[in-house]
Coordinates of C-alpha atoms and ligand atoms in Angstrom, one line a residue:
Chain A
X1360 CA 27.2 16.7 -23.6
X1361 CA 27.9 14.3 -20.0
X1362 CA 27.3 17.3 -17.6
X1363 CA 23.4 18.2 -19.1
X1364 CA 23.0 14.5 -19.1
X1365 CA 24.5 13.8 -15.4
X1366 CA 21.6 16.8 -14.3
X1367 CA 19.0 14.6 -16.1
X1368 CA 19.2 11.6 -14.4
X1369 CA 19.5 12.3 -11.4
X1370 CA 15.9 12.7 -11.2
X1371 CA 15.9 9.0 -11.1
X1372 CA 18.5 9.3 -8.1
X1373 CA 22.5 8.6 -10.1
X1374 CA 23.8 11.3 -8.2
X1375 CA 27.5 12.5 -10.3
X1376 CA 29.4 11.3 -7.5
X1377 CA 28.9 7.3 -8.3
X1378 CA 30.1 8.4 -11.9
X1379 CA 33.3 9.2 -10.3
X1380 CA 33.9 6.5 -7.6
X1381 CA 36.8 4.0 -9.0
X1382 CA 34.9 1.4 -7.4
X1383 CA 31.3 1.3 -8.9
X1384 CA 31.5 0.3 -12.6
X1385 CA 29.1 2.0 -15.3
X1386 CA 28.3 2.5 -18.9
X1387 CA 26.9 5.8 -19.5
X1388 CA 25.5 7.0 -23.5
X1389 CA 23.1 9.5 -24.6
X1390 CA 21.4 8.2 -28.1
X1391 CA 24.0 6.1 -29.8
X1392 CA 27.4 7.8 -28.0
X1393 CA 29.1 5.5 -24.7
X1394 CA 30.2 8.7 -23.1
X1395 CA 31.2 7.1 -20.3
X1396 CA 32.2 3.8 -18.8
X1397 CA 34.3 2.0 -16.0
X1398 CA 35.0 -1.6 -15.0
X1399 CA 36.3 -3.1 -12.0
X1400 CA 37.9 -5.9 -10.9
X1401 CA 35.6 -9.7 -12.2
X1402 CA 33.8 -7.8 -14.1
X1403 CA 34.1 -8.0 -17.9
X1404 CA 32.6 -5.2 -20.2
X1405 CA 32.4 -4.1 -23.5
X1406 CA 30.3 -1.1 -24.9
X1407 CA 30.7 -0.7 -29.2
X1408 CA 28.6 2.3 -30.3
X1409 CA 26.5 0.9 -33.2
X1410 CA 24.9 3.4 -36.1
X1411 CA 21.7 4.0 -33.9
X1412 CA 22.9 2.7 -30.6
X1413 CA 24.5 0.7 -28.1
X1414 CA 25.4 -3.2 -27.7
X1415 CA 27.0 -3.9 -25.4
X1416 CA 28.0 -7.4 -23.1
X1417 CA 28.9 -8.1 -19.5
X1418 CA 30.0 -10.6 -18.3
X1419 CA 30.5 -11.4 -14.4
X1420 CA 32.8 -13.7 -13.8
X1421 CA 33.0 -16.8 -11.5
X1422 CA 32.5 -16.5 -7.7
X1423 CA 32.4 -12.3 -8.3
X1424 CA 30.3 -10.7 -6.2
X1425 CA 29.9 -7.1 -6.5
X1426 CA 30.0 -5.1 -3.4
X1427 CA 28.1 -1.6 -4.9
X1428 CA 25.3 -2.1 -7.7
X1429 CA 26.5 -1.3 -11.9
X1430 CA 25.2 2.3 -12.8
X1431 CA 24.0 1.8 -16.3
X1432 CA 22.6 5.4 -18.0
X1433 CA 20.9 5.3 -21.3
X1434 CA 19.0 8.5 -23.0
X1435 CA 18.2 10.8 -25.5
X1436 CA 18.5 14.4 -24.5
X1437 CA 17.1 16.1 -27.9
X1438 CA 13.5 16.1 -28.5
X1439 CA 13.3 13.4 -31.4
X1440 CA 15.3 10.2 -31.1
X1441 CA 15.8 6.7 -31.5
X1442 CA 18.1 5.1 -29.0
X1443 CA 18.8 1.0 -30.0
X1444 CA 20.0 -0.8 -27.0
X1445 CA 21.5 -4.5 -27.5
X1446 CA 22.6 -5.6 -23.7
X1447 CA 24.2 -9.6 -23.5
X1448 CA 24.2 -9.6 -19.1
X1449 CA 25.9 -13.1 -18.1
X1450 CA 26.2 -13.9 -14.2
X1451 CA 28.7 -16.2 -13.9
X1452 CA 27.9 -19.3 -11.7
X1453 CA 27.7 -18.4 -7.9
X1454 CA 28.3 -14.9 -8.6
X1455 CA 26.7 -12.3 -7.3
X1456 CA 25.4 -8.2 -8.9
X1457 CA 22.8 -5.3 -8.9
X1458 CA 22.7 -3.6 -11.8
X1459 CA 20.7 0.2 -11.8
X1460 CA 19.5 0.9 -15.1
X1461 CA 18.8 4.6 -15.0
X1462 CA 16.7 5.1 -18.7
X1463 CA 15.6 9.3 -19.3
X1464 CA 14.2 10.9 -22.3
X1465 CA 13.2 14.3 -20.5
X1466 CA 12.3 16.4 -24.2
X1467 CA 10.8 13.6 -25.7
X1468 CA 9.0 14.4 -27.6
X1469 CA 9.0 11.6 -30.9
X1470 CA 12.4 9.7 -29.3
X1471 CA 12.1 5.6 -29.4
X1472 CA 13.8 3.4 -26.8
X1473 CA 13.9 -0.2 -27.4
X1474 CA 15.8 -2.4 -25.3
X1475 CA 16.9 -6.0 -26.2
X1476 CA 18.6 -8.1 -23.6
X1477 CA 19.3 -11.3 -22.8
X1478 CA 20.1 -12.6 -19.8
X1479 CA 21.7 -15.5 -18.2
X1480 CA 22.2 -15.8 -14.2
X1481 CA 24.0 -19.7 -14.1
X1482 CA 24.0 -22.0 -11.4
X1483 CA 24.2 -20.4 -7.8
X1484 CA 24.1 -17.1 -8.8
X1485 CA 22.1 -13.8 -7.8
X1486 CA 21.3 -10.5 -10.3
X1487 CA 19.3 -8.1 -9.3
X1488 CA 18.3 -5.9 -12.0
X1489 CA 17.0 -1.6 -11.3
X1490 CA 15.1 0.1 -14.0
X1491 CA 14.2 3.7 -13.1
X1492 CA 12.6 5.6 -15.9
X1493 CA 12.4 9.3 -16.5
X1494 CA 10.1 10.1 -19.7
X1495 CA 9.7 13.9 -18.7
X1496 CA 6.5 15.9 -19.1
X1497 CA 5.3 15.7 -23.2
X1498 CA 4.0 12.2 -23.1
X1499 CA 6.4 11.9 -26.4
X1500 CA 8.2 9.0 -25.4
X1501 CA 8.0 4.6 -26.8
X1502 CA 9.7 2.4 -24.9
X1503 CA 10.2 -1.2 -25.9
X1504 CA 11.9 -2.8 -22.8
X1505 CA 12.1 -7.0 -23.9
X1506 CA 14.1 -9.4 -22.4
X1507 CA 14.9 -12.6 -23.0
X1508 CA 15.6 -14.1 -19.3
X1509 CA 17.4 -17.7 -18.6
X1510 CA 17.8 -18.3 -15.0
X1511 CA 20.0 -21.4 -14.3
X1512 CA 19.5 -24.2 -11.2
X1513 CA 19.7 -22.3 -8.2
X1514 CA 19.5 -19.2 -9.5
X1515 CA 18.2 -16.1 -8.2
X1516 CA 17.2 -13.5 -10.8
X1517 CA 15.0 -9.7 -9.1
X1518 CA 13.9 -7.0 -11.7
X1519 CA 11.9 -4.0 -10.3
X1520 CA 10.5 -1.6 -13.6
X1521 CA 9.5 2.3 -11.6
X1522 CA 8.4 4.8 -13.7
X1523 CA 6.4 7.3 -11.7
X1524 CA 7.3 10.5 -12.5
X1525 CA 5.9 12.7 -15.3
X1526 CA 4.5 11.3 -18.1
X1527 CA 4.8 7.6 -19.2
X1528 CA 3.9 8.4 -23.2
X1529 CA 4.0 4.5 -24.8
X1530 CA 5.6 2.0 -22.6
X1531 CA 5.9 -1.6 -24.4
X1532 CA 7.4 -3.8 -21.6
X1533 CA 8.4 -7.6 -22.9
X1534 CA 10.4 -10.0 -19.8
X1535 CA 9.7 -13.5 -20.5
X1536 CA 12.3 -15.8 -17.7
X1537 CA 12.5 -19.3 -18.0
X1538 CA 13.8 -20.4 -14.5
X1539 CA 15.5 -23.7 -13.6
X1540 CA 15.4 -25.7 -10.8
X1541 CA 15.0 -24.2 -7.5
X1542 CA 15.7 -20.5 -8.7
X1543 CA 14.1 -18.3 -7.8
X1544 CA 12.5 -14.8 -9.8
X1545 CA 10.4 -12.2 -8.8
X1546 CA 9.5 -9.0 -11.4
X1547 CA 8.4 -6.1 -10.1
X1548 CA 6.5 -3.1 -12.3
X1549 CA 5.1 0.1 -11.4
X1550 CA 4.2 2.9 -13.6
X1551 CA 2.1 6.3 -12.5
X1552 CA 0.3 6.8 -15.6
X1553 CA -1.5 10.3 -16.7
X1554 CA -3.4 12.4 -19.8
X1555 CA -3.2 9.8 -22.7
X1556 CA -0.8 7.0 -22.1
X1557 CA -0.7 4.1 -22.7
X1558 CA 1.1 1.0 -20.8
X1559 CA 1.2 -2.3 -21.7
X1560 CA 3.2 -4.8 -19.7
X1561 CA 3.6 -9.1 -20.4
X1562 CA 5.5 -11.2 -17.7
X1563 CA 6.5 -14.2 -18.5
X1564 CA 7.1 -16.9 -16.0
X1565 CA 8.3 -20.9 -17.4
X1566 CA 8.9 -22.3 -14.5
X1567 CA 10.8 -25.5 -15.6
X1568 CA 13.3 -27.1 -13.6
X1569 CA 11.6 -28.8 -9.4
X1570 CA 11.2 -26.1 -6.8
X1571 CA 11.6 -23.3 -9.1
X1572 CA 9.6 -20.1 -6.9
X1573 CA 8.7 -16.7 -8.6
X1574 CA 6.7 -13.5 -7.8
X1575 CA 4.8 -11.4 -10.8
X1576 CA 4.3 -8.2 -9.0
X1577 CA 2.2 -5.5 -10.6
X1578 CA 1.8 -1.8 -9.4
X1579 CA -0.1 0.8 -11.5
X1580 CA -2.2 3.8 -10.9
X1581 CA -4.0 5.6 -14.2
X1582 CA -5.5 8.5 -14.4
X1583 CA -7.0 11.6 -16.9
X1584 CA -7.1 8.8 -19.7
X1585 CA -5.3 6.6 -19.7
X1586 CA -4.7 3.3 -20.5
X1587 CA -2.7 -0.3 -19.3
X1588 CA -3.1 -3.9 -19.7
X1589 CA -1.3 -5.7 -17.6
X1590 CA -1.0 -10.0 -18.8
X1591 CA 1.0 -12.0 -16.1
X1592 CA 2.0 -15.9 -18.1
X1593 CA 3.2 -18.0 -15.0
X1594 CA 3.8 -22.0 -16.6
X1595 CA 4.3 -24.9 -13.9
X1596 CA 6.3 -27.7 -15.3
X1597 CA 8.1 -29.5 -12.3
X1598 CA 7.1 -30.7 -9.0
X1599 CA 7.3 -28.2 -6.1
X1600 CA 6.9 -25.2 -8.5
X1601 CA 5.4 -22.4 -7.3
X1602 CA 4.6 -18.9 -9.2
X1603 CA 2.4 -16.2 -7.4
X1604 CA 1.1 -13.7 -10.0
X1605 CA 0.0 -10.0 -7.8
X1606 CA -1.6 -7.4 -10.2
X1607 CA -3.3 -4.5 -9.2
X1608 CA -4.7 -1.3 -10.6
X1609 CA -6.0 1.8 -9.4
X1610 CA -8.1 3.5 -11.8
X1611 CA -9.0 7.5 -11.9
X1612 CA -11.4 9.5 -14.2
X1613 CA -11.5 8.3 -17.3
X1614 CA -8.3 5.8 -16.8
X1615 CA -9.2 2.2 -18.1
X1616 CA -7.4 -0.8 -16.7
X1617 CA -8.0 -4.8 -17.4
X1618 CA -5.3 -7.4 -16.5
X1619 CA -4.8 -11.0 -18.0
X1620 CA -3.4 -13.5 -15.9
X1621 CA -2.6 -16.2 -17.7
X1622 CA -1.8 -19.3 -15.5
X1623 CA -0.9 -22.8 -16.9
X1624 CA 0.5 -25.8 -15.3
X1625 CA 1.0 -29.4 -16.9
X1626 CA 2.8 -31.0 -13.2
X1627 CA 0.4 -32.0 -10.6
X1628 CA 2.8 -31.4 -7.5
X1629 CA 2.8 -27.5 -9.8
X1630 CA 1.0 -24.8 -7.9
X1631 CA 0.0 -21.3 -9.7
X1632 CA -1.6 -18.6 -8.0
X1633 CA -2.9 -15.6 -8.7
X1634 CA -4.3 -12.1 -7.9
X1635 CA -6.0 -9.1 -10.0
X1636 CA -7.1 -6.2 -8.2
X1637 CA -8.5 -3.8 -10.5
X1638 CA -10.7 -0.3 -9.5
X1639 CA -10.9 3.0 -7.9
X1640 CA -9.2 3.2 -4.6
X1641 CA -10.2 0.4 -1.4
X1642 CA -12.5 2.8 0.3
X1643 CA -12.2 2.1 4.0
X1644 CA -8.5 2.9 2.8
X1645 CA -10.1 6.1 2.1
X1646 CA -11.8 6.7 4.5
X1647 CA -9.8 5.8 7.4
X1648 CA -7.0 8.8 5.8
X1649 CA -10.0 10.9 5.7
X1650 CA -10.6 10.1 9.6
X1651 CA -7.0 11.2 10.3
X1652 CA -8.2 14.9 9.2
X1653 CA -6.8 14.0 4.9
X1654 CA -9.1 15.7 2.2
X1655 CA -10.2 13.1 -0.4
X1656 CA -7.5 14.4 -3.3
X1657 CA -5.0 13.3 -0.1
X1658 CA -5.8 10.4 0.6
X1659 CA -5.6 9.3 -2.9
X1660 CA -1.6 10.9 -3.4
X1661 CA -0.7 9.2 0.4
X1662 CA -2.8 5.5 -1.3
X1663 CA -1.4 5.9 -5.0
X1664 CA 2.2 6.8 -3.5
X1665 CA 2.7 4.1 -1.9
X1666 CA 1.4 1.4 -3.5
X1667 CA 4.3 3.2 -6.4
X1668 CA 7.2 2.6 -3.8
Chain B
X6 CA -22.1 21.0 27.9
X7 CA -22.1 17.4 26.2
X8 CA -19.1 17.1 23.3
X9 CA -21.5 14.7 21.2
X10 CA -25.8 14.3 21.2
X11 CA -26.9 11.7 19.6
X12 CA -31.2 12.7 18.7
X13 CA -33.1 10.2 17.7
X14 CA -30.8 8.4 15.2
X15 CA -32.4 6.1 12.4
X16 CA -30.7 4.2 10.0
X17 CA -32.0 1.7 6.9
X18 CA -30.0 -0.1 4.9
X19 CA -32.0 -1.5 2.1
X20 CA -34.9 -1.6 3.9
X21 CA -33.8 -3.2 6.6
X22 CA -34.3 -0.8 9.8
X23 CA -30.5 -1.3 11.4
X24 CA -30.5 1.8 14.1
X25 CA -34.2 2.5 15.2
X26 CA -34.4 5.3 18.0
X27 CA -30.5 6.3 19.1
X28 CA -30.6 8.9 22.2
X29 CA -26.9 8.9 23.8
X30 CA -25.1 11.7 24.6
X31 CA -21.3 11.6 25.6
X32 CA -18.8 14.5 27.7
X33 CA -15.4 15.9 27.5
X34 CA -13.4 12.8 28.3
X35 CA -15.7 10.3 29.4
X36 CA -14.9 7.2 28.1
X37 CA -18.4 5.7 27.5
X38 CA -18.6 1.8 26.5
X39 CA -21.1 0.2 24.4
X40 CA -22.1 -3.5 25.3
X41 CA -24.3 -4.8 22.4
X42 CA -24.4 -8.9 21.2
X43 CA -23.1 -9.1 17.4
X44 CA -25.2 -7.3 14.9
X45 CA -27.0 -5.2 16.7
X46 CA -26.1 -2.5 15.1
X47 CA -22.3 -1.4 17.3
X48 CA -20.4 -0.7 13.8
X49 CA -23.3 1.2 11.8
X50 CA -23.2 3.6 14.4
X51 CA -19.6 3.9 14.8
X52 CA -19.2 5.0 11.5
X53 CA -22.4 7.1 11.0
X54 CA -20.7 9.2 13.9
X55 CA -17.7 9.5 12.0
X56 CA -19.8 10.3 8.2
X57 CA -18.0 7.2 6.5
X58 CA -20.6 7.0 2.9
X59 CA -23.9 5.6 2.7
X60 CA -24.2 5.5 5.9
X61 CA -26.4 8.9 6.8
X62 CA -29.2 8.6 9.2
X63 CA -32.7 8.5 7.6
X64 CA -33.3 10.6 10.6
X65 CA -32.4 12.2 13.5
X66 CA -28.7 14.7 14.1
X67 CA -25.4 14.5 15.4
X68 CA -24.2 17.3 17.2
X69 CA -20.9 17.6 18.4
X70 CA -19.6 20.8 20.3
X71 CA -23.5 22.0 20.2
X72 CA -22.8 21.6 15.8
X73 CA -25.1 20.0 13.8
X74 CA -22.7 17.2 12.0
X75 CA -24.8 14.9 10.5
X76 CA -24.0 16.8 7.0
X77 CA -20.0 16.9 7.2
X78 CA -17.7 14.9 4.7
X79 CA -15.2 12.6 7.2
X80 CA -12.3 14.5 6.9
X81 CA -14.6 17.4 8.3
X82 CA -15.6 16.3 10.7
X83 CA -11.9 14.8 11.5
X84 CA -10.9 17.6 11.7
X85 CA -13.3 18.8 14.6
X86 CA -11.4 15.9 16.4
X87 CA -14.0 12.7 15.7
X88 CA -11.6 10.3 14.7
X89 CA -12.9 6.3 14.2
X90 CA -10.3 3.3 14.9
X91 CA -12.3 0.0 12.8
X92 CA -13.3 -3.2 14.0
X93 CA -11.1 -4.5 11.4
X94 CA -8.3 -1.2 10.1
X95 CA -7.5 -1.1 6.4
X96 CA -3.8 -2.5 5.1
X97 CA -2.1 -0.1 3.2
X98 CA 1.0 -1.3 1.4
X99 CA 4.5 1.0 1.0
X100 CA 3.8 3.3 4.3
X101 CA 6.0 2.9 6.9
X102 CA 4.5 2.3 10.8
X103 CA 5.9 5.7 11.5
X104 CA 5.2 7.7 8.2
X105 CA 1.5 6.0 9.5
X106 CA 1.6 7.6 12.6
X107 CA 2.5 10.8 11.4
X108 CA -0.1 10.6 9.2
X109 CA -2.7 11.0 12.5
X110 CA -0.1 13.4 14.6
X111 CA 2.0 15.8 12.0
X112 CA 4.7 16.4 14.9
X113 CA 4.0 13.1 17.8
X114 CA 6.6 11.3 17.8
X115 CA 5.6 7.8 17.5
X116 CA 8.1 5.7 19.6
X117 CA 6.2 7.3 22.0
X118 CA 3.3 6.0 21.0
X119 CA 4.0 2.7 19.3
X120 CA 5.1 2.6 23.1
X121 CA 1.8 3.5 25.2
X122 CA 0.3 0.5 22.7
X123 CA 3.2 -1.9 24.1
X124 CA 4.9 -2.5 20.6
X125 CA 8.7 -1.9 20.6
X126 CA 9.6 1.4 18.3
X127 CA 13.1 -0.9 17.5
X128 CA 11.1 -3.8 16.3
X129 CA 8.0 -1.8 14.7
X130 CA 8.8 1.8 13.6
X131 CA 10.1 0.9 9.4
X132 CA 7.3 -1.9 9.3
X133 CA 4.9 -2.0 6.7
X134 CA 1.0 -0.7 7.4
X135 CA 0.5 -3.8 5.0
X136 CA -0.7 -7.3 5.1
X137 CA 2.3 -8.2 7.0
X138 CA 1.4 -7.0 9.5
X139 CA -0.8 -9.5 12.6
X140 CA -4.1 -8.6 13.4
X141 CA -3.2 -7.8 16.2
X142 CA -0.3 -5.8 15.7
X143 CA -2.3 -4.4 13.4
X144 CA -5.3 -2.5 15.8
X145 CA -2.7 -1.8 18.7
X146 CA -1.2 0.5 15.3
X147 CA -5.0 2.0 14.9
X148 CA -4.6 2.8 18.3
X149 CA -1.0 4.5 18.1
X150 CA -2.3 6.3 15.2
X151 CA -5.4 7.2 16.8
X152 CA -3.6 7.8 20.5
X153 CA -1.3 10.4 18.2
X154 CA -3.7 12.4 16.9
X155 CA -5.3 13.3 19.7
X156 CA -8.6 13.4 18.8
X157 CA -11.8 15.2 21.4
X158 CA -13.5 11.9 20.6
X159 CA -12.2 8.3 19.5
X160 CA -14.4 5.7 18.4
X161 CA -12.7 2.6 19.0
X162 CA -14.9 -0.5 17.2
X163 CA -13.6 -3.4 19.3
X164 CA -9.4 -2.3 20.1
X165 CA -9.8 -5.7 22.4
X166 CA -10.5 -8.2 19.5
X167 CA -8.0 -10.0 18.0
X168 CA -5.6 -9.2 21.3
X169 CA -4.6 -11.8 24.0
X170 CA -6.7 -12.0 27.1
X171 CA -3.6 -11.2 29.1
X172 CA -3.0 -7.5 27.0
X173 CA -6.5 -6.8 28.8
X174 CA -4.1 -4.6 30.9
X175 CA -2.5 -3.1 27.1
X176 CA -6.4 -1.1 26.2
X177 CA -6.6 -0.4 30.0
X178 CA -3.6 1.7 29.5
X179 CA -4.4 3.4 26.2
X180 CA -7.6 4.0 27.2
X181 CA -6.1 6.1 30.6
X182 CA -3.9 7.5 28.2
X183 CA -6.8 8.6 25.9
X184 CA -8.2 10.0 28.8
X185 CA -4.7 12.4 30.5
X186 CA -4.6 13.5 27.2
X187 CA -8.3 15.3 27.4
X188 CA -10.0 12.8 24.6
X189 CA -13.2 11.4 25.1
X190 CA -13.9 7.5 23.7
X191 CA -16.9 5.3 22.7
X192 CA -15.4 2.5 23.2
X193 CA -17.9 -0.3 21.8
X194 CA -16.2 -4.0 23.3
X195 CA -17.7 -7.5 24.6
X196 CA -15.4 -7.6 27.1
X197 CA -16.5 -6.1 30.7
X198 CA -13.1 -6.1 32.1
X199 CA -12.8 -3.5 29.9
X200 CA -15.8 -2.2 29.9
X201 CA -15.3 -1.8 33.7
X202 CA -13.1 0.2 33.0
X203 CA -15.8 3.2 31.4
X204 CA -17.2 5.5 33.6
X205 CA -20.6 5.4 32.0
X206 CA -22.0 2.9 29.4
X207 CA -25.0 1.6 27.0
X208 CA -25.7 -1.3 26.2
X209 CA -26.9 -1.8 22.1
X210 CA -29.7 -4.1 22.0
X211 CA -31.9 -4.3 18.2
X212 CA -30.7 -1.3 17.0
X213 CA -31.9 0.9 20.3
X214 CA -30.3 1.8 23.4
X215 CA -31.8 -0.9 26.1
X216 CA -29.6 1.2 29.1
X217 CA -27.5 3.6 29.8
X218 CA -25.4 4.0 32.9
X219 CA -22.7 3.0 35.8
X220 CA -20.6 0.0 33.2
X221 CA -21.4 -2.2 36.3
X222 CA -25.7 -1.3 36.3
X223 CA -24.9 -2.3 32.5
X224 CA -22.5 -5.6 32.0
X225 CA -24.9 -6.8 34.6
X226 CA -27.3 -7.1 32.2
X227 CA -25.9 -7.9 29.5
X228 CA -24.8 -11.0 30.9
X229 CA -27.8 -11.6 32.3
X230 CA -29.1 -11.3 28.4
X231 CA -32.6 -9.6 29.8
X232 CA -32.8 -8.5 26.2
X233 CA -32.2 -11.4 24.3
X234 CA -35.8 -11.8 25.1
X235 CA -37.6 -8.3 24.3
X236 CA -38.7 -7.5 20.5
X237 CA -36.8 -3.8 21.2
X238 CA -39.3 -2.2 22.2
X239 CA -40.2 -3.3 25.2
X240 CA -36.9 -3.6 26.1
X241 CA -36.9 -2.1 29.5
X242 CA -39.9 -3.7 30.9
X243 CA -37.0 -7.0 30.7
X244 CA -34.9 -4.4 33.0
X245 CA -33.5 -6.6 35.8
Ligands
ATP1066 N1 -24.5 -3.6 3.9 C1 -25.3 -4.0 4.6 N2 -26.4 -5.3 3.8 C2 -27.4 -5.7 4.6 N3 -27.1 -5.3 6.3 C3 -26.8 -5.1 6.8 C4 -25.7 -4.2 6.1 N4 -24.2 -3.8 6.7 C5 -24.9 -4.1 8.0 N5 -26.1 -4.5 8.4 C6 -26.7 -5.7 9.4 O1 -26.8 -4.6 10.1 C7 -26.9 -5.4 11.2 C8 -25.5 -4.5 12.5 O2 -24.5 -4.7 12.0 P1 -23.8 -4.0 13.1 O3 -21.6 -4.4 11.9 O4 -23.7 -2.9 13.3 O5 -23.4 -5.2 13.9 P2 -22.5 -5.2 15.5 O6 -23.6 -4.8 16.5 O7 -21.6 -4.4 14.7 O8 -21.5 -6.4 14.9 P3 -20.4 -7.5 15.9 O9 -20.6 -7.3 17.4 O10 -20.6 -8.7 15.5 O11 -19.5 -6.2 15.0 C9 -26.4 -7.2 11.2 O12 -28.0 -7.6 11.2 C10 -25.8 -6.2 10.4 O13 -25.9 -8.1 8.8
MG1067 MG1 -19.8 -4.4 15.1

């Protein structure tokens, strides 16, 4: 099973050598079974198998700065199945780490994956969380990543979610971030929907502390009959709080996209801006590439690949 | 044989006639400057030659190497060797300068073309062709891309606008590079010192070619503003 899983996560960029390297922490779990786990100095890692998934508690100790990213692999290899993940991650003050989550459901016909994460980035800590998904080609995955994130003063949190190969199935992202004084948040989502894929993204940032900053960036491309709905909520409640929402959705064929930016500012010295561009590929971009000899189809591919990168 | 010949081109948007009977020809390896005040139809003419959407002549023909290309789509014209550098080039997310230049010239060495347009390759190859580039940088990268394509005809729509005055020499070097590689250039410009580097020049006035001749004669005509008082029909009478 481990071999099959290692093969499957390759598509998300996870090479076998990562899991053999004693200096790189990792957790690998298929359905509700932990296949392998390793921790490194300064990183407390406890993972348990539950009835229908995994429950993990991760603590990065004060001041520890991990030189290598921590790799977390989740997946269901069968056509049908359920994986319920509970994750509790804390970065203690002034620590720093990056995490790469690889989530694969290569055969999904009726697979549910639910991730409930609680993340605390303490004072001055710095967390980069990258999540790369692959849901196979049958469109039978339902994936629901939820995260409640708290960023304490001067903390920094960057999260990137990428699902650009194969089908999506049904995706429902729900992130909620509260950030304190001088904290920095960046949330980036990149998804390419095909067939009957359904995509829902809801991201909320609440800038509670003075000087807190945030960027919500969404890049979605849709073709066939795919559908996407993006809600970006930014609240600015403190002096010097700065938020920006930047949403771009490119639609082809009969696909449909919508974006709902919600801005709520309650302090006169806070400022939140948003921009949303939804529609077909920009005409001048198309014509520029065609003027270099690309066919219209090739031009669309280059543009879409670029925005999803 | 001439490379490009425009035969009596007319073009309207809604009911406004923007081009009114343009005749113009460009020979192989010729740099042809096109002058004209704001709003006279220079960019419109560029889009028409390139074949942009909604820019089909209402009358007249575009002949390239003896072939009527009036009905060809952009990419087919590009494959025949025509390309355009827009007055305001588009920005692209997620595409590096290196990749962008390679789209135009598959086997090209992007560094070489960056140097030709006065940019240090180390500083630019991995940059994105997105909004992070300044206006002048973006325009230079567009020129590098057009050079890398080694077109038979490059239409450059105000390559000098937004590029600092001190760098006029850079533009002149770029024109030389086009000539060396055997490309013809239709050079839209407002700057006399750049127009003077052309082999020939034309002045466009209210949708018509007012005068074609040596760059010296045409820039004189342009500066004398002879055409500003004309009604666009009796232009010739106002020649200096
Ligand atoms: N879509 C449009 N609808 C109406 N008028 C248009 C449209 N596009 C261009 N025009 C008009 O056509 C005329 C020619 O425009 P064009 O952009 O070709 O001018 P130009 O010579 O390139 O000017 P500039 O030196 O300012 O770049 C202008 O008067 C412009 O307002
Ligand atoms: Mg113009």
